[in-house]
Amino acid sequence: MYPCGGTECHHCERQNVPIFTYFGHIVDAKLAKNPQLAEDEPDIDELCADCILSGNVRKHLIDEITATINRFAYDKTAATEAYHRFPDIPLFMQYRDWPICCGDWCEFMGCPSAYEESKRIPNIHAYWERGPVAWKSEFDLMPESLREVSLFRCQECWRMWFTWQFT
């Protein structure tokens, strides 16, 4: 789990639970802990896991995600609904890029734990950049920050993927 360090859920207002980055909006303000605030300011950016999974929040769908769903998802409606139930991990610095394999979203597995591990990733993971592409680099995968590299796993075929959001 990759909590963002926030202190309060913007939907249920619980504290002392892991809080995740989630850029979206509240669907039905009456279901929020503070309905008036949710009505006046429906945009949210930090939620607990329960509220992310509740179905009363939606991410702001952007063209990159819609394009990924349209190109790779077997069930576009289910993939869109699933996307609304993901926290905004991993770190997306340039564009939102989450792999779909075997027709469904891959599981986010984290980031490399060390630079030596980072160098080995292209040998054991397929590369994803807005779709599957061949890794073509003349240098080792040595990001400025390990959070630039995100690791994913297909839940169907178990294929491992990585993205690199370099600065």
Short mmCIF file of N, CA, C and O in Angstrom, two decimals, residues 65 100-101 129 147:
data_model
loop_
_atom_site.label_atom_id
_atom_site.label_comp_id
_atom_site.label_asym_id
_atom_site.label_seq_id
_atom_site.Cartn_x
_atom_site.Cartn_y
_atom_site.Cartn_z
N ILE A 65 -6.26 7.67 -20.30
CA ILE A 65 -6.86 6.47 -19.72
C ILE A 65 -7.96 5.95 -20.63
O ILE A 65 -8.08 4.74 -20.86
N ILE A 100 -2.71 -2.44 -19.21
CA ILE A 100 -3.79 -3.42 -19.32
C ILE A 100 -3.19 -4.62 -20.06
O ILE A 100 -2.61 -4.47 -21.13
N CYS A 101 -3.34 -5.80 -19.48
CA CYS A 101 -2.84 -7.03 -20.08
C CYS A 101 -3.96 -8.06 -20.00
O CYS A 101 -4.72 -8.08 -19.02
N GLU A 129 4.59 1.80 -22.42
CA GLU A 129 4.54 3.26 -22.54
C GLU A 129 3.37 3.59 -23.46
O GLU A 129 3.48 3.53 -24.69
N ARG A 147 10.84 6.09 -7.52
CA ARG A 147 9.39 6.22 -7.72
C ARG A 147 9.04 6.50 -9.18
O ARG A 147 7.88 6.41 -9.57
#
